[in-house]
Structure formats: C-alpha cells, structure tokens
Amino acid sequence: MEYTISYEKQALERVTKNMLAKGMEITLIFEITGLSVQEIEKIKEEQHGSKK
C-alpha cells in the first residue's frame, strides 16, 4: 500500500512540474492535483534550482 501512495505522489509531482513549465498558476495546480500549495511551491523552487 505504501508503494502505491509513493508512486501516485511521484506521478503528481511529474504532472505538477509539467504544469509549472507551461506557466500554470499554483492555485490551479492545487485544485487539479490536490497537492498542497506548499508542496507545489517546493517543487517550483527545486525546478528553478535545477535550471541554473
């Protein structure tokens, strides 16, 4: 069961990265994915850090 949650979370994070790359607003990503705003902001920060 733990593995399913982990895989689902990984999939949501990948989708979130794609949405951020397309310029979608954090609030819309939150509504679609169910991830918290804090989680989305963390992913966004990590994504910007990896581009440098």
GROMACS .gro file of N, CA and C in nm:
model
  156
    1MET      N    1   0.082  -0.119   0.000
    1MET     CA    2   0.000   0.000   0.000
    1MET      C    3   0.087   0.126   0.000
    2GLU      N    4   0.197   0.123   0.078
    2GLU     CA    5   0.286   0.239   0.083
    2GLU      C    6   0.342   0.270  -0.056
    3TYR      N    7   0.371   0.165  -0.133
    3TYR     CA    8   0.429   0.184  -0.265
    3TYR      C    9   0.331   0.256  -0.357
    4THR      N   10   0.205   0.223  -0.349
    4THR     CA   11   0.104   0.287  -0.433
    4THR      C   12   0.099   0.436  -0.405
    5ILE      N   13   0.099   0.473  -0.279
    5ILE     CA   14   0.094   0.613  -0.242
    5ILE      C   15   0.219   0.684  -0.295
    6SER      N   16   0.333   0.619  -0.281
    6SER     CA   17   0.458   0.678  -0.327
    6SER      C   18   0.456   0.698  -0.478
    7TYR      N   19   0.409   0.598  -0.553
    7TYR     CA   20   0.403   0.610  -0.698
    7TYR      C   21   0.303   0.717  -0.742
    8GLU      N   22   0.191   0.724  -0.673
    8GLU     CA   23   0.092   0.826  -0.704
    8GLU      C   24   0.149   0.965  -0.678
    9LYS      N   25   0.219   0.980  -0.569
    9LYS     CA   26   0.280   1.110  -0.534
    9LYS      C   27   0.384   1.147  -0.639
   10GLN      N   28   0.465   1.052  -0.681
   10GLN     CA   29   0.567   1.078  -0.783
   10GLN      C   30   0.500   1.122  -0.914
   11ALA      N   31   0.391   1.057  -0.950
   11ALA     CA   32   0.320   1.092  -1.073
   11ALA      C   33   0.263   1.234  -1.063
   12LEU      N   34   0.205   1.268  -0.948
   12LEU     CA   35   0.151   1.403  -0.929
   12LEU      C   36   0.261   1.508  -0.934
   13GLU      N   37   0.377   1.475  -0.881
   13GLU     CA   38   0.490   1.568  -0.885
   13GLU      C   39   0.537   1.590  -1.028
   14ARG      N   40   0.539   1.485  -1.109
   14ARG     CA   41   0.578   1.498  -1.250
   14ARG      C   42   0.478   1.586  -1.325
   15VAL      N   43   0.350   1.561  -1.301
   15VAL     CA   44   0.245   1.641  -1.365
   15VAL      C   45   0.258   1.787  -1.321
   16THR      N   46   0.283   1.808  -1.193
   16THR     CA   47   0.299   1.944  -1.140
   16THR      C   48   0.416   2.014  -1.208
   17LYS      N   49   0.528   1.946  -1.225
   17LYS     CA   50   0.644   2.005  -1.294
   17LYS      C   51   0.606   2.047  -1.435
   18ASN      N   52   0.531   1.963  -1.504
   18ASN     CA   53   0.489   1.996  -1.640
   18ASN      C   54   0.395   2.117  -1.641
   19MET      N   55   0.304   2.122  -1.545
   19MET     CA   56   0.211   2.235  -1.537
   19MET      C   57   0.286   2.364  -1.508
   20LEU      N   58   0.382   2.359  -1.418
   20LEU     CA   59   0.461   2.477  -1.386
   20LEU      C   60   0.540   2.523  -1.508
   21ALA      N   61   0.594   2.428  -1.581
   21ALA     CA   62   0.672   2.460  -1.701
   21ALA      C   63   0.586   2.530  -1.806
   22LYS      N   64   0.457   2.500  -1.807
   22LYS     CA   65   0.364   2.563  -1.901
   22LYS      C   66   0.310   2.696  -1.849
   23GLY      N   67   0.354   2.733  -1.727
   23GLY     CA   68   0.314   2.862  -1.672
   23GLY      C   69   0.181   2.864  -1.599
   24MET      N   70   0.132   2.748  -1.561
   24MET     CA   71   0.003   2.744  -1.490
   24MET      C   72   0.019   2.802  -1.350
   25GLU      N   73  -0.087   2.864  -1.302
   25GLU     CA   74  -0.089   2.924  -1.169
   25GLU      C   75  -0.089   2.814  -1.062
   26ILE      N   76  -0.024   2.843  -0.951
   26ILE     CA   77  -0.014   2.747  -0.840
   26ILE      C   78  -0.153   2.710  -0.788
   27THR      N   79  -0.243   2.807  -0.779
   27THR     CA   80  -0.377   2.777  -0.726
   27THR      C   81  -0.452   2.680  -0.817
   28LEU      N   82  -0.433   2.691  -0.947
   28LEU     CA   83  -0.498   2.599  -1.040
   28LEU      C   84  -0.437   2.459  -1.028
   29ILE      N   85  -0.305   2.453  -1.015
   29ILE     CA   86  -0.238   2.323  -0.997
   29ILE      C   87  -0.287   2.257  -0.869
   30PHE      N   88  -0.303   2.336  -0.764
   30PHE     CA   89  -0.355   2.285  -0.637
   30PHE      C   90  -0.494   2.225  -0.655
   31GLU      N   91  -0.580   2.296  -0.727
   31GLU     CA   92  -0.717   2.247  -0.750
   31GLU      C   93  -0.718   2.118  -0.830
   32ILE      N   94  -0.628   2.106  -0.927
   32ILE     CA   95  -0.627   1.988  -1.014
   32ILE      C   96  -0.561   1.868  -0.947
   33THR      N   97  -0.446   1.890  -0.883
   33THR     CA   98  -0.367   1.777  -0.830
   33THR      C   99  -0.402   1.740  -0.688
   34GLY      N  100  -0.447   1.838  -0.609
   34GLY     CA  101  -0.471   1.811  -0.468
   34GLY      C  102  -0.347   1.823  -0.383
   35LEU      N  103  -0.232   1.850  -0.445
   35LEU     CA  104  -0.111   1.876  -0.367
   35LEU      C  105  -0.128   2.009  -0.296
   36SER      N  106  -0.063   2.023  -0.181
   36SER     CA  107  -0.074   2.149  -0.108
   36SER      C  108   0.003   2.259  -0.181
   37VAL      N  109  -0.035   2.381  -0.154
   37VAL     CA  110   0.034   2.495  -0.214
   37VAL      C  111   0.182   2.492  -0.174
   38GLN      N  112   0.210   2.452  -0.050
   38GLN     CA  113   0.349   2.444  -0.004
   38GLN      C  114   0.427   2.340  -0.083
   39GLU      N  115   0.365   2.225  -0.110
   39GLU     CA  116   0.432   2.121  -0.190
   39GLU      C  117   0.460   2.171  -0.331
   40ILE      N  118   0.364   2.239  -0.389
   40ILE     CA  119   0.380   2.292  -0.525
   40ILE      C  120   0.491   2.397  -0.529
   41GLU      N  121   0.492   2.486  -0.429
   41GLU     CA  122   0.597   2.588  -0.424
   41GLU      C  123   0.735   2.524  -0.408
   42LYS      N  124   0.743   2.417  -0.330
   42LYS     CA  125   0.871   2.346  -0.312
   42LYS      C  126   0.917   2.286  -0.446
   43ILE      N  127   0.824   2.225  -0.518
   43ILE     CA  128   0.857   2.167  -0.649
   43ILE      C  129   0.903   2.278  -0.744
   44LYS      N  130   0.835   2.391  -0.739
   44LYS     CA  131   0.871   2.504  -0.825
   44LYS      C  132   1.012   2.553  -0.793
   45GLU      N  133   1.044   2.565  -0.665
   45GLU     CA  134   1.177   2.608  -0.623
   45GLU      C  135   1.283   2.509  -0.670
   46GLU      N  136   1.256   2.380  -0.654
   46GLU     CA  137   1.351   2.277  -0.697
   46GLU      C  138   1.370   2.282  -0.848
   47GLN      N  139   1.263   2.305  -0.919
   47GLN     CA  140   1.268   2.310  -1.064
   47GLN      C  141   1.353   2.429  -1.111
   48HIS      N  142   1.336   2.542  -1.047
   48HIS     CA  143   1.415   2.659  -1.084
   48HIS      C  144   1.561   2.641  -1.045
   49GLY      N  145   1.585   2.572  -0.936
   49GLY     CA  146   1.722   2.547  -0.892
   49GLY      C  147   1.797   2.455  -0.986
   50SER      N  148   1.726   2.361  -1.048
   50SER     CA  149   1.791   2.266  -1.138
   50SER      C  150   1.821   2.327  -1.275
   51LYS      N  151   1.758   2.440  -1.307
   51LYS     CA  152   1.779   2.505  -1.437
   51LYS      C  153   1.903   2.594  -1.437
   52LYS      N  154   1.952   2.627  -1.318
   52LYS     CA  155   2.067   2.717  -1.307
   52LYS      C  156   2.195   2.647  -1.342
   0.00000   0.00000   0.00000
